[in-house]
Amino acid sequence: MCFDIDVNGILTVTARDQATGNANGIAISNVKRMLSQAEVSRMLEEAKKLKLEDEEHKKRFQAKNSLEDYVYNARAATRKLTSKLGTADAKKIESEIESAMEWLDDHKNAELYVIENKRKELEDIWEPILTKLL
């Protein structure tokens, strides 16, 4: 969020959603050159609310990126270790990775806890296998 007050007392508020890149702004001016205490309080409360929403979007975005990185790193490790896995196990893990990638595509707007649960689920499945191979 960006707040700017020019020399004429016009307040310009601009907000950008980091996850989607969407931006919106509003210019607030007062003919009397002053805002009432109620207006100032309302604006401050709205700014606090938007800040909290931005923080939640940021956490969700970071969790989603972390999950994507985990899936792609697991895929790379699996491909490198295919000879140690054997064909059946390699196909099974590759199938699970493809399923995880499809899940990511189908759940682009999933809530933070859903993304975190999916990561935990995949770690519980893959970590024992990958640890044995390394």
PDB file of C-alpha atoms in Angstrom:
ATOM      1  CA  MET A   1       0.000   0.000   0.000  1.00  0.00           C
ATOM      2  CA  CYS A   2       1.157   3.495  -0.755  1.00  0.00           C
ATOM      3  CA  PHE A   3      -0.188   6.690   0.789  1.00  0.00           C
ATOM      4  CA  ASP A   4       0.647  10.073  -0.725  1.00  0.00           C
ATOM      5  CA  ILE A   5      -0.572  13.537   0.287  1.00  0.00           C
ATOM      6  CA  ASP A   6       0.174  16.322  -2.170  1.00  0.00           C
ATOM      7  CA  VAL A   7       0.546  20.047  -1.445  1.00  0.00           C
ATOM      8  CA  ASN A   8      -3.183  20.551  -2.023  1.00  0.00           C
ATOM      9  CA  GLY A   9      -4.081  18.109   0.748  1.00  0.00           C
ATOM     10  CA  ILE A  10      -5.273  15.392  -1.648  1.00  0.00           C
ATOM     11  CA  LEU A  11      -4.635  11.906  -0.286  1.00  0.00           C
ATOM     12  CA  THR A  12      -3.880   9.257  -2.881  1.00  0.00           C
ATOM     13  CA  VAL A  13      -3.995   5.631  -1.727  1.00  0.00           C
ATOM     14  CA  THR A  14      -2.711   2.891  -4.017  1.00  0.00           C
ATOM     15  CA  ALA A  15      -2.833  -0.832  -3.217  1.00  0.00           C
ATOM     16  CA  ARG A  16      -1.249  -3.686  -5.151  1.00  0.00           C
ATOM     17  CA  ASP A  17      -1.958  -7.363  -4.557  1.00  0.00           C
ATOM     18  CA  GLN A  18       1.474  -8.999  -4.748  1.00  0.00           C
ATOM     19  CA  ALA A  19       0.051 -12.406  -5.565  1.00  0.00           C
ATOM     20  CA  THR A  20      -1.989 -11.319  -8.586  1.00  0.00           C
ATOM     21  CA  GLY A  21      -0.355  -8.004  -9.478  1.00  0.00           C
ATOM     22  CA  ASN A  22      -3.725  -6.264  -9.472  1.00  0.00           C
ATOM     23  CA  ALA A  23      -3.586  -2.620  -8.423  1.00  0.00           C
ATOM     24  CA  ASN A  24      -6.234  -0.124  -7.462  1.00  0.00           C
ATOM     25  CA  GLY A  25      -6.107   3.413  -6.224  1.00  0.00           C
ATOM     26  CA  ILE A  26      -8.270   6.215  -4.954  1.00  0.00           C
ATOM     27  CA  ALA A  27      -7.752   9.950  -4.546  1.00  0.00           C
ATOM     28  CA  ILE A  28      -9.434  11.552  -1.562  1.00  0.00           C
ATOM     29  CA  SER A  29      -9.824  15.275  -1.374  1.00  0.00           C
ATOM     30  CA  ASN A  30     -11.749  17.500   0.967  1.00  0.00           C
ATOM     31  CA  VAL A  31     -12.991  20.910  -0.110  1.00  0.00           C
ATOM     32  CA  LYS A  32     -12.572  22.181   3.439  1.00  0.00           C
ATOM     33  CA  ARG A  33      -8.970  20.893   3.363  1.00  0.00           C
ATOM     34  CA  MET A  34      -9.613  18.784   6.452  1.00  0.00           C
ATOM     35  CA  LEU A  35     -10.918  15.342   7.082  1.00  0.00           C
ATOM     36  CA  SER A  36     -13.153  14.684  10.012  1.00  0.00           C
ATOM     37  CA  GLN A  37     -11.874  12.463  12.810  1.00  0.00           C
ATOM     38  CA  ALA A  38     -14.415   9.814  11.785  1.00  0.00           C
ATOM     39  CA  GLU A  39     -13.109   9.826   8.210  1.00  0.00           C
ATOM     40  CA  VAL A  40      -9.506   9.583   9.364  1.00  0.00           C
ATOM     41  CA  SER A  41     -10.386   6.717  11.718  1.00  0.00           C
ATOM     42  CA  ARG A  42     -12.286   4.890   8.982  1.00  0.00           C
ATOM     43  CA  MET A  43      -9.380   5.279   6.580  1.00  0.00           C
ATOM     44  CA  LEU A  44      -6.888   4.012   9.146  1.00  0.00           C
ATOM     45  CA  GLU A  45      -9.053   0.976   9.952  1.00  0.00           C
ATOM     46  CA  GLU A  46      -9.415   0.218   6.253  1.00  0.00           C
ATOM     47  CA  ALA A  47      -5.652   0.507   5.769  1.00  0.00           C
ATOM     48  CA  LYS A  48      -5.039  -1.915   8.671  1.00  0.00           C
ATOM     49  CA  LYS A  49      -7.528  -4.383   7.215  1.00  0.00           C
ATOM     50  CA  LEU A  50      -5.892  -4.216   3.789  1.00  0.00           C
ATOM     51  CA  LYS A  51      -2.450  -4.692   5.330  1.00  0.00           C
ATOM     52  CA  LEU A  52      -3.612  -7.873   7.088  1.00  0.00           C
ATOM     53  CA  GLU A  53      -5.133  -9.167   3.845  1.00  0.00           C
ATOM     54  CA  ASP A  54      -1.869  -8.439   2.020  1.00  0.00           C
ATOM     55  CA  GLU A  55       0.087 -10.357   4.657  1.00  0.00           C
ATOM     56  CA  GLU A  56      -2.226 -13.359   4.274  1.00  0.00           C
ATOM     57  CA  HIS A  57      -1.867 -13.269   0.478  1.00  0.00           C
ATOM     58  CA  LYS A  58       1.902 -13.091   0.856  1.00  0.00           C
ATOM     59  CA  LYS A  59       1.983 -16.112   3.205  1.00  0.00           C
ATOM     60  CA  ARG A  60      -0.229 -18.119   0.850  1.00  0.00           C
ATOM     61  CA  PHE A  61       1.900 -17.148  -2.149  1.00  0.00           C
ATOM     62  CA  GLN A  62       5.113 -18.139  -0.348  1.00  0.00           C
ATOM     63  CA  ALA A  63       3.634 -21.475   0.761  1.00  0.00           C
ATOM     64  CA  LYS A  64       2.474 -22.224  -2.787  1.00  0.00           C
ATOM     65  CA  ASN A  65       5.909 -21.389  -4.207  1.00  0.00           C
ATOM     66  CA  SER A  66       7.556 -23.549  -1.555  1.00  0.00           C
ATOM     67  CA  LEU A  67       5.284 -26.474  -2.444  1.00  0.00           C
ATOM     68  CA  GLU A  68       5.984 -26.026  -6.160  1.00  0.00           C
ATOM     69  CA  ASP A  69       9.733 -25.953  -5.487  1.00  0.00           C
ATOM     70  CA  TYR A  70       9.439 -29.094  -3.394  1.00  0.00           C
ATOM     71  CA  VAL A  71       7.563 -30.943  -6.138  1.00  0.00           C
ATOM     72  CA  TYR A  72       9.996 -29.896  -8.867  1.00  0.00           C
ATOM     73  CA  ASN A  73      13.029 -30.736  -6.702  1.00  0.00           C
ATOM     74  CA  ALA A  74      11.545 -34.143  -5.931  1.00  0.00           C
ATOM     75  CA  ARG A  75      11.043 -34.704  -9.650  1.00  0.00           C
ATOM     76  CA  ALA A  76      14.657 -33.758 -10.401  1.00  0.00           C
ATOM     77  CA  ALA A  77      15.986 -36.011  -7.626  1.00  0.00           C
ATOM     78  CA  THR A  78      13.815 -38.902  -8.775  1.00  0.00           C
ATOM     79  CA  ARG A  79      15.035 -38.590 -12.351  1.00  0.00           C
ATOM     80  CA  LYS A  80      18.660 -38.572 -11.196  1.00  0.00           C
ATOM     81  CA  LEU A  81      18.118 -41.641  -9.012  1.00  0.00           C
ATOM     82  CA  THR A  82      15.982 -43.691 -11.420  1.00  0.00           C
ATOM     83  CA  SER A  83      18.682 -46.351 -11.764  1.00  0.00           C
ATOM     84  CA  LYS A  84      18.696 -46.906  -7.969  1.00  0.00           C
ATOM     85  CA  LEU A  85      14.914 -46.979  -7.744  1.00  0.00           C
ATOM     86  CA  GLY A  86      14.082 -49.602 -10.259  1.00  0.00           C
ATOM     87  CA  THR A  87      11.480 -49.179 -12.964  1.00  0.00           C
ATOM     88  CA  ALA A  88       8.369 -49.915 -10.898  1.00  0.00           C
ATOM     89  CA  ASP A  89       9.282 -47.580  -8.033  1.00  0.00           C
ATOM     90  CA  ALA A  90      10.425 -44.853 -10.433  1.00  0.00           C
ATOM     91  CA  LYS A  91       7.103 -45.031 -12.298  1.00  0.00           C
ATOM     92  CA  LYS A  92       5.166 -44.934  -9.024  1.00  0.00           C
ATOM     93  CA  ILE A  93       6.991 -41.854  -7.772  1.00  0.00           C
ATOM     94  CA  GLU A  94       6.773 -40.145 -11.167  1.00  0.00           C
ATOM     95  CA  SER A  95       3.024 -40.807 -11.161  1.00  0.00           C
ATOM     96  CA  GLU A  96       2.718 -39.272  -7.698  1.00  0.00           C
ATOM     97  CA  ILE A  97       4.729 -36.236  -8.819  1.00  0.00           C
ATOM     98  CA  GLU A  98       2.477 -35.780 -11.848  1.00  0.00           C
ATOM     99  CA  SER A  99      -0.524 -36.016  -9.542  1.00  0.00           C
ATOM    100  CA  ALA A 100       0.971 -33.356  -7.258  1.00  0.00           C
ATOM    101  CA  MET A 101       1.610 -31.077 -10.233  1.00  0.00           C
ATOM    102  CA  GLU A 102      -1.997 -31.487 -11.353  1.00  0.00           C
ATOM    103  CA  TRP A 103      -3.131 -30.701  -7.806  1.00  0.00           C
ATOM    104  CA  LEU A 104      -1.118 -27.478  -7.916  1.00  0.00           C
ATOM    105  CA  ASP A 105      -2.749 -26.508 -11.213  1.00  0.00           C
ATOM    106  CA  ASP A 106      -6.226 -27.310  -9.900  1.00  0.00           C
ATOM    107  CA  HIS A 107      -5.769 -25.485  -6.575  1.00  0.00           C
ATOM    108  CA  LYS A 108      -4.187 -22.181  -7.563  1.00  0.00           C
ATOM    109  CA  ASN A 109      -6.313 -20.275  -5.033  1.00  0.00           C
ATOM    110  CA  ALA A 110      -6.151 -22.776  -2.191  1.00  0.00           C
ATOM    111  CA  GLU A 111      -6.082 -21.501   1.368  1.00  0.00           C
ATOM    112  CA  LEU A 112      -2.788 -21.437   3.264  1.00  0.00           C
ATOM    113  CA  TYR A 113      -3.651 -24.378   5.522  1.00  0.00           C
ATOM    114  CA  VAL A 114      -4.618 -26.524   2.508  1.00  0.00           C
ATOM    115  CA  ILE A 115      -1.291 -25.830   0.802  1.00  0.00           C
ATOM    116  CA  GLU A 116       0.632 -26.552   4.002  1.00  0.00           C
ATOM    117  CA  ASN A 117      -1.278 -29.813   4.517  1.00  0.00           C
ATOM    118  CA  LYS A 118      -0.532 -30.917   0.950  1.00  0.00           C
ATOM    119  CA  ARG A 119       3.177 -30.226   1.442  1.00  0.00           C
ATOM    120  CA  LYS A 120       3.162 -32.259   4.683  1.00  0.00           C
ATOM    121  CA  GLU A 121       1.326 -35.099   2.942  1.00  0.00           C
ATOM    122  CA  LEU A 122       3.888 -35.218   0.116  1.00  0.00           C
ATOM    123  CA  GLU A 123       6.828 -34.993   2.519  1.00  0.00           C
ATOM    124  CA  ASP A 124       5.466 -37.934   4.515  1.00  0.00           C
ATOM    125  CA  ILE A 125       5.329 -40.012   1.326  1.00  0.00           C
ATOM    126  CA  TRP A 126       8.510 -38.940  -0.452  1.00  0.00           C
ATOM    127  CA  GLU A 127      11.042 -38.170   2.260  1.00  0.00           C
ATOM    128  CA  PRO A 128      11.512 -41.796   3.391  1.00  0.00           C
ATOM    129  CA  ILE A 129      12.040 -42.935  -0.195  1.00  0.00           C
ATOM    130  CA  LEU A 130      14.394 -40.138  -1.159  1.00  0.00           C
ATOM    131  CA  THR A 131      16.344 -40.425   2.105  1.00  0.00           C
ATOM    132  CA  LYS A 132      17.020 -44.136   1.491  1.00  0.00           C
ATOM    133  CA  LEU A 133      18.330 -43.367  -1.975  1.00  0.00           C
ATOM    134  CA  LEU A 134      20.684 -40.578  -0.959  1.00  0.00           C
TER     135      LEU A 134
END
